[in-house]
Amino acid sequence: MKNDIEKVFFTADAIAKRVRELGAQITTDYAEAPPLLVGILKGSFVFMADLARAIDLYCDVDFIAASSYGNATETSGTVTLTKPLSADAAGRHLLIAEDILDTGVTLTFLRSYLLSLKPASVKICALLDKPSRRKAPISADYVGFTCPDAFYVGYGLDYAEHYRNLPYIGSLKPEIYE
Ligand code: IMP
Ligand code: MG
Protein backbone atom coordinates (compact mmCIF):
# COMPACT_ATOMS: atom_id res chain seq x y z
CA MET A 1 0.00 0.00 0.00
CA LYS A 2 2.68 2.53 0.96
CA ASN A 3 4.42 1.98 -2.38
CA ASP A 4 1.41 3.60 -4.09
CA ILE A 5 2.08 6.96 -2.42
CA GLU A 6 3.80 9.63 -4.49
CA LYS A 7 4.12 12.40 -1.91
CA VAL A 8 3.32 12.76 1.79
CA PHE A 9 1.53 16.06 2.41
CA PHE A 10 0.77 15.73 6.13
CA THR A 11 2.75 13.39 8.37
CA ALA A 12 1.15 11.52 11.27
CA ASP A 13 2.96 13.86 13.69
CA ALA A 14 1.77 17.01 11.90
CA ILE A 15 -1.80 15.72 11.89
CA ALA A 16 -1.66 14.76 15.58
CA LYS A 17 -0.35 18.22 16.51
CA ARG A 18 -3.04 20.01 14.49
CA VAL A 19 -5.84 17.79 15.83
CA ARG A 20 -4.73 18.55 19.40
CA GLU A 21 -4.93 22.28 18.57
CA LEU A 22 -8.41 21.89 17.10
CA GLY A 23 -9.53 19.93 20.16
CA ALA A 24 -8.19 22.61 22.51
CA GLN A 25 -9.98 25.36 20.56
CA ILE A 26 -13.25 23.40 20.56
CA THR A 27 -12.87 22.70 24.28
CA THR A 28 -12.64 26.45 24.91
CA ASP A 29 -15.43 27.44 22.50
CA TYR A 30 -17.93 24.82 23.73
CA ALA A 31 -17.10 24.98 27.45
CA GLU A 32 -20.59 26.27 28.34
CA ALA A 33 -22.54 24.03 25.94
CA PRO A 34 -20.86 20.71 25.09
CA PRO A 35 -21.28 19.55 21.50
CA LEU A 36 -22.69 16.42 19.97
CA LEU A 37 -19.91 15.43 17.59
CA VAL A 38 -21.41 14.18 14.31
CA GLY A 39 -19.03 12.22 12.09
CA ILE A 40 -19.68 11.79 8.39
CA LEU A 41 -19.05 8.18 7.42
CA LYS A 42 -16.85 6.76 6.30
CA GLY A 43 -14.12 9.32 5.68
CA SER A 44 -14.23 10.96 9.11
CA PHE A 45 -13.75 7.83 11.22
CA VAL A 46 -10.03 8.28 11.89
CA PHE A 47 -10.15 12.05 12.35
CA MET A 48 -13.23 11.79 14.55
CA ALA A 49 -11.57 9.25 16.85
CA ASP A 50 -8.57 11.52 17.41
CA LEU A 51 -10.59 14.75 17.58
CA ALA A 52 -13.03 13.36 20.16
CA ARG A 53 -10.12 12.40 22.41
CA ALA A 54 -8.64 15.90 22.05
CA ILE A 55 -11.84 17.52 23.36
CA ASP A 56 -11.96 17.75 27.15
CA LEU A 57 -15.76 18.06 27.55
CA TYR A 58 -18.80 15.79 27.86
CA CYS A 59 -18.83 15.37 24.11
CA ASP A 60 -21.23 12.71 22.80
CA VAL A 61 -20.63 11.14 19.39
CA ASP A 62 -22.89 10.02 16.59
CA PHE A 63 -22.55 9.32 12.87
CA ILE A 64 -24.46 10.02 9.68
CA ALA A 65 -23.72 8.80 6.17
CA ALA A 66 -24.43 10.04 2.68
CA SER A 67 -23.67 8.69 -0.73
CA SER A 68 -23.17 10.74 -3.82
CA TYR A 69 -22.86 8.29 -6.70
CA GLY A 70 -19.86 10.01 -8.19
CA ASN A 71 -16.73 8.46 -9.66
CA ALA A 72 -13.86 7.58 -7.36
CA THR A 73 -12.38 11.08 -7.15
CA GLU A 74 -15.36 13.43 -7.46
CA THR A 75 -18.91 13.69 -6.13
CA SER A 76 -21.78 13.61 -8.62
CA GLY A 77 -23.74 16.48 -7.13
CA THR A 78 -26.70 14.27 -6.19
CA VAL A 79 -26.43 13.41 -2.52
CA THR A 80 -28.70 11.07 -0.58
CA LEU A 81 -28.79 10.33 3.15
CA THR A 82 -27.99 6.66 3.78
CA LYS A 83 -27.74 6.76 7.58
CA PRO A 84 -29.69 9.30 9.65
CA LEU A 85 -28.59 10.57 13.04
CA SER A 86 -29.42 8.16 15.90
CA ALA A 87 -29.36 10.72 18.71
CA ASP A 88 -32.06 13.30 19.34
CA ALA A 89 -30.57 16.52 17.96
CA ALA A 90 -33.27 18.93 19.11
CA GLY A 91 -31.81 21.81 21.09
CA ARG A 92 -28.26 20.46 20.94
CA HIS A 93 -25.06 21.97 19.63
CA LEU A 94 -24.00 19.81 16.69
CA LEU A 95 -20.40 19.84 15.52
CA ILE A 96 -19.88 18.02 12.23
CA ALA A 97 -16.54 16.24 11.81
CA GLU A 98 -15.67 15.80 8.13
CA ASP A 99 -12.53 14.52 6.45
CA ILE A 100 -12.41 17.05 3.61
CA LEU A 101 -14.43 19.97 2.30
CA ASP A 102 -14.13 19.88 -1.49
CA THR A 103 -16.97 21.22 -3.68
CA GLY A 104 -19.11 21.58 -0.56
CA VAL A 105 -22.09 19.80 -2.13
CA THR A 106 -22.11 16.95 0.42
CA LEU A 107 -21.83 19.18 3.47
CA THR A 108 -24.43 21.62 2.18
CA PHE A 109 -26.89 18.74 1.91
CA LEU A 110 -25.98 17.24 5.29
CA ARG A 111 -26.02 20.58 7.08
CA SER A 112 -29.57 21.28 5.91
CA TYR A 113 -30.59 17.77 6.98
CA LEU A 114 -29.15 18.41 10.45
CA LEU A 115 -30.77 21.86 10.64
CA SER A 116 -34.14 20.21 9.93
CA LEU A 117 -33.73 18.35 13.26
CA LYS A 118 -34.02 21.69 15.12
CA PRO A 119 -30.64 21.72 16.87
CA ALA A 120 -29.43 24.76 18.85
CA SER A 121 -26.53 25.17 16.40
CA VAL A 122 -24.61 23.39 13.64
CA LYS A 123 -20.92 24.02 13.05
CA ILE A 124 -18.38 22.25 10.87
CA CYS A 125 -14.90 20.98 11.65
CA ALA A 126 -13.08 19.78 8.53
CA LEU A 127 -9.62 18.28 8.68
CA LEU A 128 -8.80 19.39 5.12
CA ASP A 129 -10.24 22.24 3.08
CA LYS A 130 -9.78 22.68 -0.69
CA PRO A 131 -11.35 26.16 -1.10
CA SER A 132 -10.36 26.47 -4.77
CA ARG A 133 -12.77 23.63 -5.62
CA ARG A 134 -15.88 25.09 -3.94
CA LYS A 135 -19.17 25.02 -5.87
CA ALA A 136 -21.57 25.58 -2.95
CA PRO A 137 -21.35 28.60 -0.60
CA ILE A 138 -20.19 26.83 2.54
CA SER A 139 -17.14 27.07 4.76
CA ALA A 140 -15.93 25.24 7.84
CA ASP A 141 -15.82 26.85 11.28
CA TYR A 142 -12.71 24.84 12.14
CA VAL A 143 -10.16 23.74 9.53
CA GLY A 144 -7.18 21.49 10.11
CA PHE A 145 -5.26 22.34 6.95
CA THR A 146 -6.16 24.48 3.94
CA CYS A 147 -4.67 22.70 0.98
CA PRO A 148 -4.20 22.99 -2.78
CA ASP A 149 -6.34 21.15 -5.29
CA ALA A 150 -5.02 17.59 -5.31
CA PHE A 151 -6.47 14.19 -4.52
CA TYR A 152 -5.51 13.07 -1.03
CA VAL A 153 -5.62 9.64 0.57
CA GLY A 154 -4.97 8.33 4.06
CA TYR A 155 -6.15 9.10 7.62
CA GLY A 156 -9.69 8.12 6.61
CA LEU A 157 -9.60 9.44 3.03
CA ASP A 158 -9.99 6.80 0.34
CA TYR A 159 -9.46 6.16 -3.31
CA ALA A 160 -11.93 3.42 -4.34
CA GLU A 161 -12.19 2.43 -0.65
CA HIS A 162 -8.45 1.84 -0.23
CA TYR A 163 -5.86 3.77 1.81
CA ARG A 164 -8.19 4.87 4.64
CA ASN A 165 -5.85 3.12 7.11
CA LEU A 166 -2.69 5.01 6.10
CA PRO A 167 -1.52 6.92 9.20
CA TYR A 168 -0.56 10.02 7.14
CA ILE A 169 -2.10 11.95 4.22
CA GLY A 170 -0.54 11.78 0.79
CA SER A 171 -1.16 11.74 -2.93
CA LEU A 172 -1.09 8.69 -5.19
CA LYS A 173 1.29 7.89 -8.02
CA PRO A 174 -0.38 8.66 -11.37
CA GLU A 175 -0.28 5.02 -12.48
CA ILE A 176 -2.65 4.04 -9.64
CA TYR A 177 -5.50 5.85 -11.44
CA GLU A 178 -4.88 3.97 -14.70
P1 IMP B 1 -17.78 17.49 -1.79
O1 IMP B 1 -19.23 17.23 -1.73
O2 IMP B 1 -17.28 17.72 -3.17
O3 IMP B 1 -17.30 18.58 -0.83
O4 IMP B 1 -17.08 16.12 -1.43
C1 IMP B 1 -16.77 15.75 -0.16
C2 IMP B 1 -16.44 14.28 -0.15
O5 IMP B 1 -15.75 13.88 -1.34
C3 IMP B 1 -15.50 14.00 1.00
O6 IMP B 1 -16.21 13.68 2.18
C4 IMP B 1 -14.72 12.84 0.47
O7 IMP B 1 -15.39 11.61 0.73
C5 IMP B 1 -14.66 13.05 -1.02
N1 IMP B 1 -13.40 13.73 -1.41
C6 IMP B 1 -13.25 14.99 -1.86
N2 IMP B 1 -11.94 15.28 -2.09
C7 IMP B 1 -11.27 14.15 -1.76
C8 IMP B 1 -9.86 13.81 -1.75
O8 IMP B 1 -8.96 14.60 -2.07
N3 IMP B 1 -9.57 12.54 -1.36
C9 IMP B 1 -10.51 11.63 -0.96
N4 IMP B 1 -11.82 11.91 -0.94
C10 IMP B 1 -12.19 13.16 -1.33
MG1 MG C 1 -14.89 9.19 -0.18
PDB file of C-alpha atoms and ligand atoms in Angstrom:
ATOM      1  CA  MET A   1       0.000   0.000   0.000  1.00  0.00           C
ATOM      2  CA  LYS A   2       2.676   2.529   0.963  1.00  0.00           C
ATOM      3  CA  ASN A   3       4.417   1.978  -2.376  1.00  0.00           C
ATOM      4  CA  ASP A   4       1.411   3.602  -4.086  1.00  0.00           C
ATOM      5  CA  ILE A   5       2.084   6.958  -2.422  1.00  0.00           C
ATOM      6  CA  GLU A   6       3.804   9.634  -4.487  1.00  0.00           C
ATOM      7  CA  LYS A   7       4.117  12.395  -1.911  1.00  0.00           C
ATOM      8  CA  VAL A   8       3.322  12.758   1.793  1.00  0.00           C
ATOM      9  CA  PHE A   9       1.531  16.062   2.413  1.00  0.00           C
ATOM     10  CA  PHE A  10       0.772  15.731   6.129  1.00  0.00           C
ATOM     11  CA  THR A  11       2.746  13.385   8.372  1.00  0.00           C
ATOM     12  CA  ALA A  12       1.147  11.521  11.266  1.00  0.00           C
ATOM     13  CA  ASP A  13       2.964  13.855  13.688  1.00  0.00           C
ATOM     14  CA  ALA A  14       1.773  17.010  11.901  1.00  0.00           C
ATOM     15  CA  ILE A  15      -1.800  15.724  11.890  1.00  0.00           C
ATOM     16  CA  ALA A  16      -1.659  14.762  15.576  1.00  0.00           C
ATOM     17  CA  LYS A  17      -0.354  18.217  16.514  1.00  0.00           C
ATOM     18  CA  ARG A  18      -3.037  20.011  14.489  1.00  0.00           C
ATOM     19  CA  VAL A  19      -5.841  17.787  15.830  1.00  0.00           C
ATOM     20  CA  ARG A  20      -4.728  18.551  19.395  1.00  0.00           C
ATOM     21  CA  GLU A  21      -4.929  22.282  18.569  1.00  0.00           C
ATOM     22  CA  LEU A  22      -8.412  21.893  17.105  1.00  0.00           C
ATOM     23  CA  GLY A  23      -9.529  19.927  20.164  1.00  0.00           C
ATOM     24  CA  ALA A  24      -8.190  22.613  22.506  1.00  0.00           C
ATOM     25  CA  GLN A  25      -9.984  25.359  20.565  1.00  0.00           C
ATOM     26  CA  ILE A  26     -13.246  23.395  20.556  1.00  0.00           C
ATOM     27  CA  THR A  27     -12.874  22.702  24.285  1.00  0.00           C
ATOM     28  CA  THR A  28     -12.639  26.453  24.907  1.00  0.00           C
ATOM     29  CA  ASP A  29     -15.435  27.435  22.503  1.00  0.00           C
ATOM     30  CA  TYR A  30     -17.932  24.821  23.728  1.00  0.00           C
ATOM     31  CA  ALA A  31     -17.101  24.975  27.447  1.00  0.00           C
ATOM     32  CA  GLU A  32     -20.586  26.268  28.339  1.00  0.00           C
ATOM     33  CA  ALA A  33     -22.540  24.028  25.940  1.00  0.00           C
ATOM     34  CA  PRO A  34     -20.855  20.712  25.095  1.00  0.00           C
ATOM     35  CA  PRO A  35     -21.279  19.550  21.496  1.00  0.00           C
ATOM     36  CA  LEU A  36     -22.685  16.416  19.972  1.00  0.00           C
ATOM     37  CA  LEU A  37     -19.914  15.432  17.588  1.00  0.00           C
ATOM     38  CA  VAL A  38     -21.415  14.184  14.306  1.00  0.00           C
ATOM     39  CA  GLY A  39     -19.035  12.220  12.094  1.00  0.00           C
ATOM     40  CA  ILE A  40     -19.678  11.793   8.389  1.00  0.00           C
ATOM     41  CA  LEU A  41     -19.050   8.181   7.419  1.00  0.00           C
ATOM     42  CA  LYS A  42     -16.854   6.756   6.295  1.00  0.00           C
ATOM     43  CA  GLY A  43     -14.122   9.319   5.676  1.00  0.00           C
ATOM     44  CA  SER A  44     -14.230  10.958   9.113  1.00  0.00           C
ATOM     45  CA  PHE A  45     -13.748   7.834  11.217  1.00  0.00           C
ATOM     46  CA  VAL A  46     -10.027   8.277  11.891  1.00  0.00           C
ATOM     47  CA  PHE A  47     -10.151  12.055  12.345  1.00  0.00           C
ATOM     48  CA  MET A  48     -13.231  11.786  14.552  1.00  0.00           C
ATOM     49  CA  ALA A  49     -11.569   9.247  16.853  1.00  0.00           C
ATOM     50  CA  ASP A  50      -8.574  11.522  17.411  1.00  0.00           C
ATOM     51  CA  LEU A  51     -10.594  14.750  17.579  1.00  0.00           C
ATOM     52  CA  ALA A  52     -13.033  13.362  20.157  1.00  0.00           C
ATOM     53  CA  ARG A  53     -10.123  12.402  22.405  1.00  0.00           C
ATOM     54  CA  ALA A  54      -8.638  15.904  22.046  1.00  0.00           C
ATOM     55  CA  ILE A  55     -11.841  17.519  23.361  1.00  0.00           C
ATOM     56  CA  ASP A  56     -11.961  17.755  27.154  1.00  0.00           C
ATOM     57  CA  LEU A  57     -15.756  18.059  27.555  1.00  0.00           C
ATOM     58  CA  TYR A  58     -18.801  15.787  27.857  1.00  0.00           C
ATOM     59  CA  CYS A  59     -18.832  15.368  24.112  1.00  0.00           C
ATOM     60  CA  ASP A  60     -21.234  12.708  22.800  1.00  0.00           C
ATOM     61  CA  VAL A  61     -20.625  11.145  19.392  1.00  0.00           C
ATOM     62  CA  ASP A  62     -22.893  10.023  16.588  1.00  0.00           C
ATOM     63  CA  PHE A  63     -22.552   9.321  12.868  1.00  0.00           C
ATOM     64  CA  ILE A  64     -24.455  10.020   9.683  1.00  0.00           C
ATOM     65  CA  ALA A  65     -23.722   8.802   6.173  1.00  0.00           C
ATOM     66  CA  ALA A  66     -24.433  10.035   2.682  1.00  0.00           C
ATOM     67  CA  SER A  67     -23.669   8.690  -0.733  1.00  0.00           C
ATOM     68  CA  SER A  68     -23.171  10.744  -3.820  1.00  0.00           C
ATOM     69  CA  TYR A  69     -22.865   8.291  -6.701  1.00  0.00           C
ATOM     70  CA  GLY A  70     -19.855  10.005  -8.194  1.00  0.00           C
ATOM     71  CA  ASN A  71     -16.733   8.462  -9.656  1.00  0.00           C
ATOM     72  CA  ALA A  72     -13.855   7.576  -7.362  1.00  0.00           C
ATOM     73  CA  THR A  73     -12.381  11.081  -7.153  1.00  0.00           C
ATOM     74  CA  GLU A  74     -15.355  13.433  -7.457  1.00  0.00           C
ATOM     75  CA  THR A  75     -18.910  13.692  -6.126  1.00  0.00           C
ATOM     76  CA  SER A  76     -21.778  13.612  -8.623  1.00  0.00           C
ATOM     77  CA  GLY A  77     -23.737  16.482  -7.130  1.00  0.00           C
ATOM     78  CA  THR A  78     -26.699  14.272  -6.187  1.00  0.00           C
ATOM     79  CA  VAL A  79     -26.426  13.407  -2.516  1.00  0.00           C
ATOM     80  CA  THR A  80     -28.695  11.067  -0.575  1.00  0.00           C
ATOM     81  CA  LEU A  81     -28.793  10.327   3.145  1.00  0.00           C
ATOM     82  CA  THR A  82     -27.987   6.662   3.779  1.00  0.00           C
ATOM     83  CA  LYS A  83     -27.743   6.759   7.580  1.00  0.00           C
ATOM     84  CA  PRO A  84     -29.695   9.304   9.649  1.00  0.00           C
ATOM     85  CA  LEU A  85     -28.586  10.570  13.040  1.00  0.00           C
ATOM     86  CA  SER A  86     -29.422   8.164  15.900  1.00  0.00           C
ATOM     87  CA  ALA A  87     -29.361  10.717  18.711  1.00  0.00           C
ATOM     88  CA  ASP A  88     -32.064  13.302  19.336  1.00  0.00           C
ATOM     89  CA  ALA A  89     -30.569  16.520  17.957  1.00  0.00           C
ATOM     90  CA  ALA A  90     -33.274  18.925  19.109  1.00  0.00           C
ATOM     91  CA  GLY A  91     -31.814  21.806  21.086  1.00  0.00           C
ATOM     92  CA  ARG A  92     -28.255  20.460  20.943  1.00  0.00           C
ATOM     93  CA  HIS A  93     -25.065  21.970  19.625  1.00  0.00           C
ATOM     94  CA  LEU A  94     -24.000  19.811  16.692  1.00  0.00           C
ATOM     95  CA  LEU A  95     -20.405  19.840  15.520  1.00  0.00           C
ATOM     96  CA  ILE A  96     -19.878  18.019  12.226  1.00  0.00           C
ATOM     97  CA  ALA A  97     -16.536  16.244  11.807  1.00  0.00           C
ATOM     98  CA  GLU A  98     -15.669  15.800   8.133  1.00  0.00           C
ATOM     99  CA  ASP A  99     -12.527  14.525   6.455  1.00  0.00           C
ATOM    100  CA  ILE A 100     -12.407  17.053   3.611  1.00  0.00           C
ATOM    101  CA  LEU A 101     -14.425  19.971   2.302  1.00  0.00           C
ATOM    102  CA  ASP A 102     -14.128  19.880  -1.489  1.00  0.00           C
ATOM    103  CA  THR A 103     -16.968  21.220  -3.681  1.00  0.00           C
ATOM    104  CA  GLY A 104     -19.108  21.580  -0.555  1.00  0.00           C
ATOM    105  CA  VAL A 105     -22.092  19.798  -2.132  1.00  0.00           C
ATOM    106  CA  THR A 106     -22.110  16.950   0.415  1.00  0.00           C
ATOM    107  CA  LEU A 107     -21.826  19.183   3.470  1.00  0.00           C
ATOM    108  CA  THR A 108     -24.428  21.621   2.180  1.00  0.00           C
ATOM    109  CA  PHE A 109     -26.887  18.740   1.915  1.00  0.00           C
ATOM    110  CA  LEU A 110     -25.978  17.244   5.286  1.00  0.00           C
ATOM    111  CA  ARG A 111     -26.018  20.579   7.078  1.00  0.00           C
ATOM    112  CA  SER A 112     -29.565  21.282   5.909  1.00  0.00           C
ATOM    113  CA  TYR A 113     -30.591  17.771   6.976  1.00  0.00           C
ATOM    114  CA  LEU A 114     -29.153  18.411  10.454  1.00  0.00           C
ATOM    115  CA  LEU A 115     -30.774  21.864  10.639  1.00  0.00           C
ATOM    116  CA  SER A 116     -34.140  20.207   9.933  1.00  0.00           C
ATOM    117  CA  LEU A 117     -33.726  18.350  13.260  1.00  0.00           C
ATOM    118  CA  LYS A 118     -34.022  21.694  15.119  1.00  0.00           C
ATOM    119  CA  PRO A 119     -30.644  21.725  16.867  1.00  0.00           C
ATOM    120  CA  ALA A 120     -29.433  24.755  18.851  1.00  0.00           C
ATOM    121  CA  SER A 121     -26.535  25.167  16.400  1.00  0.00           C
ATOM    122  CA  VAL A 122     -24.612  23.389  13.643  1.00  0.00           C
ATOM    123  CA  LYS A 123     -20.917  24.016  13.049  1.00  0.00           C
ATOM    124  CA  ILE A 124     -18.383  22.247  10.872  1.00  0.00           C
ATOM    125  CA  CYS A 125     -14.899  20.976  11.655  1.00  0.00           C
ATOM    126  CA  ALA A 126     -13.084  19.780   8.528  1.00  0.00           C
ATOM    127  CA  LEU A 127      -9.619  18.283   8.678  1.00  0.00           C
ATOM    128  CA  LEU A 128      -8.795  19.395   5.121  1.00  0.00           C
ATOM    129  CA  ASP A 129     -10.239  22.243   3.078  1.00  0.00           C
ATOM    130  CA  LYS A 130      -9.780  22.680  -0.688  1.00  0.00           C
ATOM    131  CA  PRO A 131     -11.355  26.161  -1.096  1.00  0.00           C
ATOM    132  CA  SER A 132     -10.365  26.473  -4.770  1.00  0.00           C
ATOM    133  CA  ARG A 133     -12.774  23.632  -5.621  1.00  0.00           C
ATOM    134  CA  ARG A 134     -15.877  25.087  -3.944  1.00  0.00           C
ATOM    135  CA  LYS A 135     -19.170  25.025  -5.874  1.00  0.00           C
ATOM    136  CA  ALA A 136     -21.567  25.576  -2.953  1.00  0.00           C
ATOM    137  CA  PRO A 137     -21.353  28.597  -0.602  1.00  0.00           C
ATOM    138  CA  ILE A 138     -20.191  26.829   2.543  1.00  0.00           C
ATOM    139  CA  SER A 139     -17.140  27.069   4.762  1.00  0.00           C
ATOM    140  CA  ALA A 140     -15.934  25.237   7.843  1.00  0.00           C
ATOM    141  CA  ASP A 141     -15.823  26.852  11.283  1.00  0.00           C
ATOM    142  CA  TYR A 142     -12.712  24.844  12.143  1.00  0.00           C
ATOM    143  CA  VAL A 143     -10.162  23.745   9.527  1.00  0.00           C
ATOM    144  CA  GLY A 144      -7.179  21.489  10.106  1.00  0.00           C
ATOM    145  CA  PHE A 145      -5.260  22.339   6.950  1.00  0.00           C
ATOM    146  CA  THR A 146      -6.161  24.475   3.943  1.00  0.00           C
ATOM    147  CA  CYS A 147      -4.666  22.698   0.976  1.00  0.00           C
ATOM    148  CA  PRO A 148      -4.199  22.992  -2.782  1.00  0.00           C
ATOM    149  CA  ASP A 149      -6.342  21.148  -5.295  1.00  0.00           C
ATOM    150  CA  ALA A 150      -5.017  17.591  -5.314  1.00  0.00           C
ATOM    151  CA  PHE A 151      -6.465  14.188  -4.522  1.00  0.00           C
ATOM    152  CA  TYR A 152      -5.510  13.073  -1.032  1.00  0.00           C
ATOM    153  CA  VAL A 153      -5.615   9.639   0.575  1.00  0.00           C
ATOM    154  CA  GLY A 154      -4.974   8.333   4.063  1.00  0.00           C
ATOM    155  CA  TYR A 155      -6.155   9.099   7.624  1.00  0.00           C
ATOM    156  CA  GLY A 156      -9.695   8.123   6.607  1.00  0.00           C
ATOM    157  CA  LEU A 157      -9.598   9.435   3.029  1.00  0.00           C
ATOM    158  CA  ASP A 158      -9.991   6.804   0.337  1.00  0.00           C
ATOM    159  CA  TYR A 159      -9.465   6.156  -3.312  1.00  0.00           C
ATOM    160  CA  ALA A 160     -11.928   3.421  -4.342  1.00  0.00           C
ATOM    161  CA  GLU A 161     -12.189   2.432  -0.646  1.00  0.00           C
ATOM    162  CA  HIS A 162      -8.446   1.843  -0.233  1.00  0.00           C
ATOM    163  CA  TYR A 163      -5.865   3.773   1.812  1.00  0.00           C
ATOM    164  CA  ARG A 164      -8.192   4.866   4.643  1.00  0.00           C
ATOM    165  CA  ASN A 165      -5.854   3.123   7.109  1.00  0.00           C
ATOM    166  CA  LEU A 166      -2.694   5.009   6.099  1.00  0.00           C
ATOM    167  CA  PRO A 167      -1.523   6.924   9.199  1.00  0.00           C
ATOM    168  CA  TYR A 168      -0.563  10.022   7.139  1.00  0.00           C
ATOM    169  CA  ILE A 169      -2.101  11.953   4.224  1.00  0.00           C
ATOM    170  CA  GLY A 170      -0.544  11.783   0.792  1.00  0.00           C
ATOM    171  CA  SER A 171      -1.161  11.737  -2.930  1.00  0.00           C
ATOM    172  CA  LEU A 172      -1.093   8.693  -5.194  1.00  0.00           C
ATOM    173  CA  LYS A 173       1.286   7.889  -8.019  1.00  0.00           C
ATOM    174  CA  PRO A 174      -0.380   8.658 -11.371  1.00  0.00           C
ATOM    175  CA  GLU A 175      -0.280   5.016 -12.482  1.00  0.00           C
ATOM    176  CA  ILE A 176      -2.648   4.040  -9.643  1.00  0.00           C
ATOM    177  CA  TYR A 177      -5.497   5.852 -11.439  1.00  0.00           C
ATOM    178  CA  GLU A 178      -4.879   3.971 -14.697  1.00  0.00           C
TER     179      GLU A 178
HETATM  180  P1  IMP B   1     -17.776  17.485  -1.790  1.00  0.00           P
HETATM  181  O1  IMP B   1     -19.235  17.233  -1.727  1.00  0.00           O
HETATM  182  O2  IMP B   1     -17.281  17.721  -3.174  1.00  0.00           O
HETATM  183  O3  IMP B   1     -17.296  18.580  -0.832  1.00  0.00           O
HETATM  184  O4  IMP B   1     -17.076  16.121  -1.426  1.00  0.00           O
HETATM  185  C1  IMP B   1     -16.772  15.750  -0.165  1.00  0.00           C
HETATM  186  C2  IMP B   1     -16.442  14.282  -0.146  1.00  0.00           C
HETATM  187  O5  IMP B   1     -15.751  13.882  -1.343  1.00  0.00           O
HETATM  188  C3  IMP B   1     -15.500  14.000   1.003  1.00  0.00           C
HETATM  189  O6  IMP B   1     -16.213  13.685   2.176  1.00  0.00           O
HETATM  190  C4  IMP B   1     -14.717  12.842   0.469  1.00  0.00           C
HETATM  191  O7  IMP B   1     -15.389  11.611   0.727  1.00  0.00           O
HETATM  192  C5  IMP B   1     -14.659  13.052  -1.025  1.00  0.00           C
HETATM  193  N1  IMP B   1     -13.397  13.730  -1.408  1.00  0.00           N
HETATM  194  C6  IMP B   1     -13.246  14.994  -1.856  1.00  0.00           C
HETATM  195  N2  IMP B   1     -11.944  15.278  -2.088  1.00  0.00           N
HETATM  196  C7  IMP B   1     -11.268  14.153  -1.756  1.00  0.00           C
HETATM  197  C8  IMP B   1      -9.864  13.809  -1.754  1.00  0.00           C
HETATM  198  O8  IMP B   1      -8.961  14.597  -2.070  1.00  0.00           O
HETATM  199  N3  IMP B   1      -9.568  12.538  -1.358  1.00  0.00           N
HETATM  200  C9  IMP B   1     -10.506  11.633  -0.958  1.00  0.00           C
HETATM  201  N4  IMP B   1     -11.821  11.908  -0.939  1.00  0.00           N
HETATM  202  C10 IMP B   1     -12.194  13.163  -1.327  1.00  0.00           C
HETATM  203 MG    MG B   2     -14.892   9.193  -0.184  1.00  0.00          MG
END
